[in-house]
Coordinates of C-alpha atoms in Angstrom, one line a residue:
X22 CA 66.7 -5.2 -27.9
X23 CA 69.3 -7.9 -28.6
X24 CA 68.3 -11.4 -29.3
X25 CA 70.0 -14.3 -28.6
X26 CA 68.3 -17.4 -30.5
X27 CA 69.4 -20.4 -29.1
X28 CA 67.9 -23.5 -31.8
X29 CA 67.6 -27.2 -31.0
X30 CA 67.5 -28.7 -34.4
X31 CA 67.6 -32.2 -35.9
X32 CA 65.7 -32.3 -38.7
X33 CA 64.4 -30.0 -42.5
X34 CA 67.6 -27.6 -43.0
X35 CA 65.4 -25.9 -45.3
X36 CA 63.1 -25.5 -42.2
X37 CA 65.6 -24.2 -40.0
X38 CA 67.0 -21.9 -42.5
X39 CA 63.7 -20.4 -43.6
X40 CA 63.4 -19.6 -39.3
X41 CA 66.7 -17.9 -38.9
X42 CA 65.7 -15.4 -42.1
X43 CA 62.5 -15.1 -41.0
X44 CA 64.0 -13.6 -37.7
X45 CA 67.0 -12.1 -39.2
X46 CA 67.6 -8.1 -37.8
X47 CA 70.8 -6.4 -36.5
X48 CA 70.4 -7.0 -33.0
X49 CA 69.8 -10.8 -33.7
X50 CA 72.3 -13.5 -33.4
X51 CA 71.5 -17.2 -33.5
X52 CA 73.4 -20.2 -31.5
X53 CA 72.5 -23.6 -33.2
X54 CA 72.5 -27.3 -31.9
X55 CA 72.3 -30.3 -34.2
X56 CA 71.5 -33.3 -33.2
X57 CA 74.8 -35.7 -33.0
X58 CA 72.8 -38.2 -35.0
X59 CA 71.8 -35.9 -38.2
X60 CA 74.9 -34.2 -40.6
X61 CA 75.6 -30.8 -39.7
X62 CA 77.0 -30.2 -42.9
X63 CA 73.3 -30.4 -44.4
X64 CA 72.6 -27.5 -42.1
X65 CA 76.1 -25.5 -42.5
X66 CA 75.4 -25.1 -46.5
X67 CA 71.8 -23.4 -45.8
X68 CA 73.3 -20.8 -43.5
X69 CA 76.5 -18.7 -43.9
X70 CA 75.2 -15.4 -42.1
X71 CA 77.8 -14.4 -39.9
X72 CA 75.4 -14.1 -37.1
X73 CA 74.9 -17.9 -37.0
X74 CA 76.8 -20.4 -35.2
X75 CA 77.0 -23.8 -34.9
X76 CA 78.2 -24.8 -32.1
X77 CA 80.7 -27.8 -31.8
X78 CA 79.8 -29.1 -28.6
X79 CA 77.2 -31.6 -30.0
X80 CA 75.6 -34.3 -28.0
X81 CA 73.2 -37.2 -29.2
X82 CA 69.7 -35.8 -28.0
X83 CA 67.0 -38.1 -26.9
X84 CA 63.5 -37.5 -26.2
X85 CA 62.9 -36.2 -22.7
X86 CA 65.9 -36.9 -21.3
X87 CA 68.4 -34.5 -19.8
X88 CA 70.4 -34.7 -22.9
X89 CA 67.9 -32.1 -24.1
X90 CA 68.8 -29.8 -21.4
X91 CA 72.9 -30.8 -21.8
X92 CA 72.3 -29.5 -25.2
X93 CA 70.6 -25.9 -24.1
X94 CA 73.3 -25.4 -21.6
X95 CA 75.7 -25.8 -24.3
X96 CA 74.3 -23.0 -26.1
X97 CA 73.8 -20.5 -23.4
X98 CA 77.8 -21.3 -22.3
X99 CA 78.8 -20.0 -26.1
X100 CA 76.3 -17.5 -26.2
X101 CA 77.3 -15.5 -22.9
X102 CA 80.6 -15.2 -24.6
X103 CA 79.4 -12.2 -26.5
X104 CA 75.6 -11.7 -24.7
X105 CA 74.7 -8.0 -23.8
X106 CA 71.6 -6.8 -22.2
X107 CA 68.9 -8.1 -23.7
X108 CA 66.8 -12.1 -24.4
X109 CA 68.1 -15.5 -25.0
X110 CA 65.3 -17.3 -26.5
X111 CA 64.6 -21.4 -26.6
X112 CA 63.4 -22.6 -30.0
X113 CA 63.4 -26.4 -31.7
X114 CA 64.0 -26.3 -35.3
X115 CA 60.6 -26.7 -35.8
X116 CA 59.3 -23.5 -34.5
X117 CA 58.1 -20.5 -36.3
X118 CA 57.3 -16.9 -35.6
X119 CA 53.3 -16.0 -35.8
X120 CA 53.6 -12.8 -35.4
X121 CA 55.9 -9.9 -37.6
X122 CA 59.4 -9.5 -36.5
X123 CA 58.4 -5.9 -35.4
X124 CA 55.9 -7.4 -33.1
X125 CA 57.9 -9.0 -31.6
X126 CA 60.4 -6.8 -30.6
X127 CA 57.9 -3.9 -29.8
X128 CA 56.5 -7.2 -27.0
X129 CA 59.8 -7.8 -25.7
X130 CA 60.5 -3.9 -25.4
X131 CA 57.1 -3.1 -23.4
X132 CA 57.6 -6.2 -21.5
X133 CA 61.6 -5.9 -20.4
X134 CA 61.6 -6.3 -17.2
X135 CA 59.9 -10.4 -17.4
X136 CA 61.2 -13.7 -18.2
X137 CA 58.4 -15.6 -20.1
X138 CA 58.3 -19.7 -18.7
X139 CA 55.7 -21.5 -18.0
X140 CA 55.2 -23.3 -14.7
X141 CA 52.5 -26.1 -13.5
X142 CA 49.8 -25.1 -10.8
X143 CA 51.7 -26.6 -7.8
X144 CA 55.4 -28.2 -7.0
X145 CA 56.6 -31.6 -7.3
X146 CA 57.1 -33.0 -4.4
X147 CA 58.8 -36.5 -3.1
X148 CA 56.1 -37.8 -1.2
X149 CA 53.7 -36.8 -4.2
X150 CA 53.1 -40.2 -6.3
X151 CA 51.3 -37.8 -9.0
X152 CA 55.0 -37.4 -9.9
X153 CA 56.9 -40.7 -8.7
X154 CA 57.9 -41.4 -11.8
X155 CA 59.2 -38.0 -12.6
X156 CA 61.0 -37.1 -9.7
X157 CA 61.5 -40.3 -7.7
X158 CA 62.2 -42.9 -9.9
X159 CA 65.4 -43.8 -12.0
X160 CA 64.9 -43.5 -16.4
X161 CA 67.9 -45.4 -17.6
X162 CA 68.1 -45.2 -21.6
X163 CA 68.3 -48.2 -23.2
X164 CA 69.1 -46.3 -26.9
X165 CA 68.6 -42.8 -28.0
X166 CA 64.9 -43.7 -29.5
X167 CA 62.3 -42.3 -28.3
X168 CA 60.3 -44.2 -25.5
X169 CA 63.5 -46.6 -25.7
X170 CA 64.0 -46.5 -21.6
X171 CA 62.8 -48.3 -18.5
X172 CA 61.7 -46.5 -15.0
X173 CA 63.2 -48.2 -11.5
X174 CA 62.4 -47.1 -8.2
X175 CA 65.8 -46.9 -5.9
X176 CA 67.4 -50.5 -5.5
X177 CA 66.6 -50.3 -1.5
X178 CA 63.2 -49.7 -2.4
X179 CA 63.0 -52.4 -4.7
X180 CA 61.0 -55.3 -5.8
X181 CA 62.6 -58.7 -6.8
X182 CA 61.3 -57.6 -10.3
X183 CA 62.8 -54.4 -10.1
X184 CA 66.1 -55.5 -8.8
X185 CA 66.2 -57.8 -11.4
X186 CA 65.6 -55.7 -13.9
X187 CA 69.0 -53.4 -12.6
X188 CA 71.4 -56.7 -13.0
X189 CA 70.0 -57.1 -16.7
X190 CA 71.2 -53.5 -17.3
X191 CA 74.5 -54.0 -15.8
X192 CA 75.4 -57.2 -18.0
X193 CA 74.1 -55.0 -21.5
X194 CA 76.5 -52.3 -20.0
X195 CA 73.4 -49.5 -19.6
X196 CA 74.8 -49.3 -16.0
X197 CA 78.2 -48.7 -15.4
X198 CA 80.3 -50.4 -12.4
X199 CA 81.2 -47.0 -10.8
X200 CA 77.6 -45.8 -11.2
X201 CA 75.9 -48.7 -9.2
X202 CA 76.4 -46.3 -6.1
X203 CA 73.9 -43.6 -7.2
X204 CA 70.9 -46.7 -7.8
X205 CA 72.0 -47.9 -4.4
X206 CA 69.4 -45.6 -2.5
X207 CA 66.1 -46.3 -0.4
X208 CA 65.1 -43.3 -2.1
X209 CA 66.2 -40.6 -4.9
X210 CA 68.8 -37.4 -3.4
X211 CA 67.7 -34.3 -4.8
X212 CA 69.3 -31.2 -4.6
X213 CA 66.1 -29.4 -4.6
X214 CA 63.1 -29.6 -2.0
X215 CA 60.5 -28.6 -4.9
X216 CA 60.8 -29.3 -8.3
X217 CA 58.9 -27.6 -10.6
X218 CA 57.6 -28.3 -14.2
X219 CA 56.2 -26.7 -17.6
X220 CA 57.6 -26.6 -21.2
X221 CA 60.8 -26.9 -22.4
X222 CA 60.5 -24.0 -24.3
X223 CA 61.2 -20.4 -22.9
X224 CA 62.5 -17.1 -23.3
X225 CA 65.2 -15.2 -20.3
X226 CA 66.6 -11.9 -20.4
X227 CA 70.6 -12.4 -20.1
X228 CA 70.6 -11.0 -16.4
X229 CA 68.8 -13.8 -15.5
X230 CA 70.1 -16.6 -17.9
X231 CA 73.4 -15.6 -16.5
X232 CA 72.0 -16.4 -12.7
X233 CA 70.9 -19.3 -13.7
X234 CA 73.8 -20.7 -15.7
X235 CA 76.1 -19.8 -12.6
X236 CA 73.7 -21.6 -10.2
X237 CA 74.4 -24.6 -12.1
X238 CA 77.9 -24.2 -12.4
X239 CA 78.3 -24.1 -8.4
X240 CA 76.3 -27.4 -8.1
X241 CA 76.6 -29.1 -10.9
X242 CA 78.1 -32.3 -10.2
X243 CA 75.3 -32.7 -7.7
X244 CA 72.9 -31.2 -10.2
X245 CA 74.2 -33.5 -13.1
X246 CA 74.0 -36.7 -11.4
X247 CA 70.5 -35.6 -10.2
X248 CA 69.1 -34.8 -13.6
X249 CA 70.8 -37.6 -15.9
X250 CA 68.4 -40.6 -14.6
X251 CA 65.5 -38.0 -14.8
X252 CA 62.1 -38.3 -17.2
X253 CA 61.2 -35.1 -18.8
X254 CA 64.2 -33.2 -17.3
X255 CA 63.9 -30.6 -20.2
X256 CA 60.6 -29.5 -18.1
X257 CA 62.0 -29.2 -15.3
X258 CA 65.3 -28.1 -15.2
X259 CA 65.1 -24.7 -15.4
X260 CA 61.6 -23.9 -13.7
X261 CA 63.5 -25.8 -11.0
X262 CA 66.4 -23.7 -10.7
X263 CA 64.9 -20.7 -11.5
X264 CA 62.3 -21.1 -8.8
X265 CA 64.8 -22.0 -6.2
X266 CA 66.5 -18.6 -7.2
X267 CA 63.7 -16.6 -6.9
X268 CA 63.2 -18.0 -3.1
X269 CA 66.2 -16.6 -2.5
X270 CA 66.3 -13.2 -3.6
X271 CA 62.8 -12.2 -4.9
X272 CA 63.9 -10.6 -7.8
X273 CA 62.0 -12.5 -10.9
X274 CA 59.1 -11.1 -12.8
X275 CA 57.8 -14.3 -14.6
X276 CA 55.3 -14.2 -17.3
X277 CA 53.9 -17.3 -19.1
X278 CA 55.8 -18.8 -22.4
X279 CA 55.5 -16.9 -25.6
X280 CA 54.9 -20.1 -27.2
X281 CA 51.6 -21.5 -28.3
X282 CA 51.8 -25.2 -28.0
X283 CA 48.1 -27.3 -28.7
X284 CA 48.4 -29.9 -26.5
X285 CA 44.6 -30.8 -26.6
X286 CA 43.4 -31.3 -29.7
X287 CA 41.9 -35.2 -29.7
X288 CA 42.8 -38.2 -31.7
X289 CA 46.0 -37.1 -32.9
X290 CA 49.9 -37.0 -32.0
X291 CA 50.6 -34.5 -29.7
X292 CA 51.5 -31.6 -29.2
X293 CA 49.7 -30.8 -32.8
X294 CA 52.3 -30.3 -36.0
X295 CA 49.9 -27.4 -37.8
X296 CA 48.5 -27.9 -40.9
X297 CA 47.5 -24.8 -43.5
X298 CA 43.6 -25.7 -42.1
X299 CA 45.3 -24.0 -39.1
X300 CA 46.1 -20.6 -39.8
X301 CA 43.3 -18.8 -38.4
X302 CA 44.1 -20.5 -35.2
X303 CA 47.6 -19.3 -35.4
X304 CA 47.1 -15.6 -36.6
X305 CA 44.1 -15.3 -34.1
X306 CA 46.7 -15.6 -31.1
X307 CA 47.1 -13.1 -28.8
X308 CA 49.7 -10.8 -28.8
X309 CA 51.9 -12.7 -26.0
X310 CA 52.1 -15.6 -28.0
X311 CA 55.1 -14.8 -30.4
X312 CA 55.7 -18.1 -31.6
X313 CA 54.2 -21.4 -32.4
X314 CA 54.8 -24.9 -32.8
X315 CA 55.7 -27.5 -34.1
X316 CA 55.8 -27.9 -38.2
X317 CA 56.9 -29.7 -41.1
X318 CA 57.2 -28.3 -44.2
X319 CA 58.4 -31.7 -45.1
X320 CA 54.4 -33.2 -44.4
X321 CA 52.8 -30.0 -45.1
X322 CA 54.8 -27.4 -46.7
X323 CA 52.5 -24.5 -47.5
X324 CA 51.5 -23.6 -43.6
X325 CA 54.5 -21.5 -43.6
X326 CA 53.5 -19.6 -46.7
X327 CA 50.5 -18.6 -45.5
X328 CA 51.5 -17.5 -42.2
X329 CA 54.6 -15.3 -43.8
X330 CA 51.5 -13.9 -45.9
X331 CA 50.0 -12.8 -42.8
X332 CA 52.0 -11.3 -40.5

């Protein structure tokens, strides 16, 4: 079963390097992204397997912001270059396997014929306000911080506020002349009917990663100018599309995530970054979930020590 890794990573090269050994075999190969912002050279010095590559198209990511999902299709364009039958798996940097590597493989084997995403109960839908702000309104950036942004409904649908709000933008240059046009709406054009939504993180076999990435080459200027003014378009892009091509042609067997991501633990920054008084949790997982996350052996540096001990 080949393995295509494809890492989003910003942050710890000793992190990210620990990963890519932990997951090393002959039928793995790893595609890496870092962060425009952090020095890839840091990164480069950690790992010299000839199975890892860095790609150069690098963009400045921001939190959930379409850059995110720039970056991902940046990977799966170098790694189709030499992809075979087999999985192209989403991981951040801050990722790591919680179960053994034979484990994985022996899940992916018995379960060949599924993509694993996760989806959200229902659709988004325009007239929905649940999800105005994710699907109807405009995010413009006003730095790559995180939280750095401001939402805008369509100028046409606008209140004096709001309207005033898009000619501050224009004089700090955040709006460009020759992209006024696409804020000039009553409402937002979307190339999709539903838009779906779950986490960023996922794992495709090639046959269907190869679907998808020509989908989006047929419409992406549409797609592009869709998704750049879009909150949280890492979780939806590519439930989105995939959905739309299942509609089509009915071919998609789509299991849930192989992730495990704590999202409801109280009182504390979310999702969780797992501490060594989390291990139990972790190892008591069921065999579908192959990986967890998020760490940082920077903050708490034994978790994956005791985890490797493990499994």
């Amino acid at each position: 079963m080949n393995k295509y890794y494809l890492v989003l990573a910003h942050k710890n090269p000793d992190q990210l390097s620990r990963l890519v050994n932990k997951l090393q075999d002959e039928r793995s190969y790893f595609f890496i992204h870092i962060d425009l912002k952090s020095d890839i050279e840091k990164f480069k010095a950690q790992l010299t397997l000839s199975n890892v590559h860095f790609i150069k198209d690098r963009l400045d990511c921001i939190w959930g912001d379409y850059s995110q999902v720039l970056a991902t299709l940046n990977l799966i364009k170098e790694a189709l270059k030499i992809a075979d039958e087999g999985y192209f798996i989403l991981l951040s940097g801050q990722d790591y396997p919680i179960k053994p590597l034979k484990g994985i493989n022996e899940y992916l084997i018995e379960n060949k014929s599924a993509d694993f995403i996760s989806f959200s109960e229902s659709p988004m839908v325009k007239e929905s306000n649940i999800y105005d702000s994710r699907i109807n309104m405009f995010k413009v950036n006003f730095s790559s911080l995180k939280d750095s942004y401001i939402l805008l409904h369509p100028i046409l649908n606008s209140s004096y506020k709001n309207i005033f709000q898009y000619f501050k933008l224009f004089l700090k240059n955040k709006i460009k002349p020759r992209e006024l046009g696409v804020f000039l709406c009553r409402s937002r054009k979307s190339p999709f009917i539903y838009h779906h939504k779950g986490s960023q993180w996922w794992c495709l076999r090639t046959c269907t990663i190869k679907k998808l990435y020509a989908f989006y080459e047929e419409n992406k200027q549409e797609i592009d100018q869709y998704y750049k003014y879009t909150l949280c378009a890492d979780e939806q892009f590519f439930q989105t599309i995939l959905m739309e091509i299942n509609n089509k042609r009915k071919q998609l067997l789509i299991k849930n995530n192989i992730h495990f991501i704590d999202w409801s633990r109280k009182n504390v920054p979310l999702p969780v970054t797992f501490g060594i008084e989390d291990v139990d949790l972790l190892m008591n997982q069921p065999s579908s979930k192959l990986f967890a996350r998020k760490f940082d052996m920077s903050t708490s540096p034994h978790v994956l020590d005791l985890i490797d001990a493990n499994c």
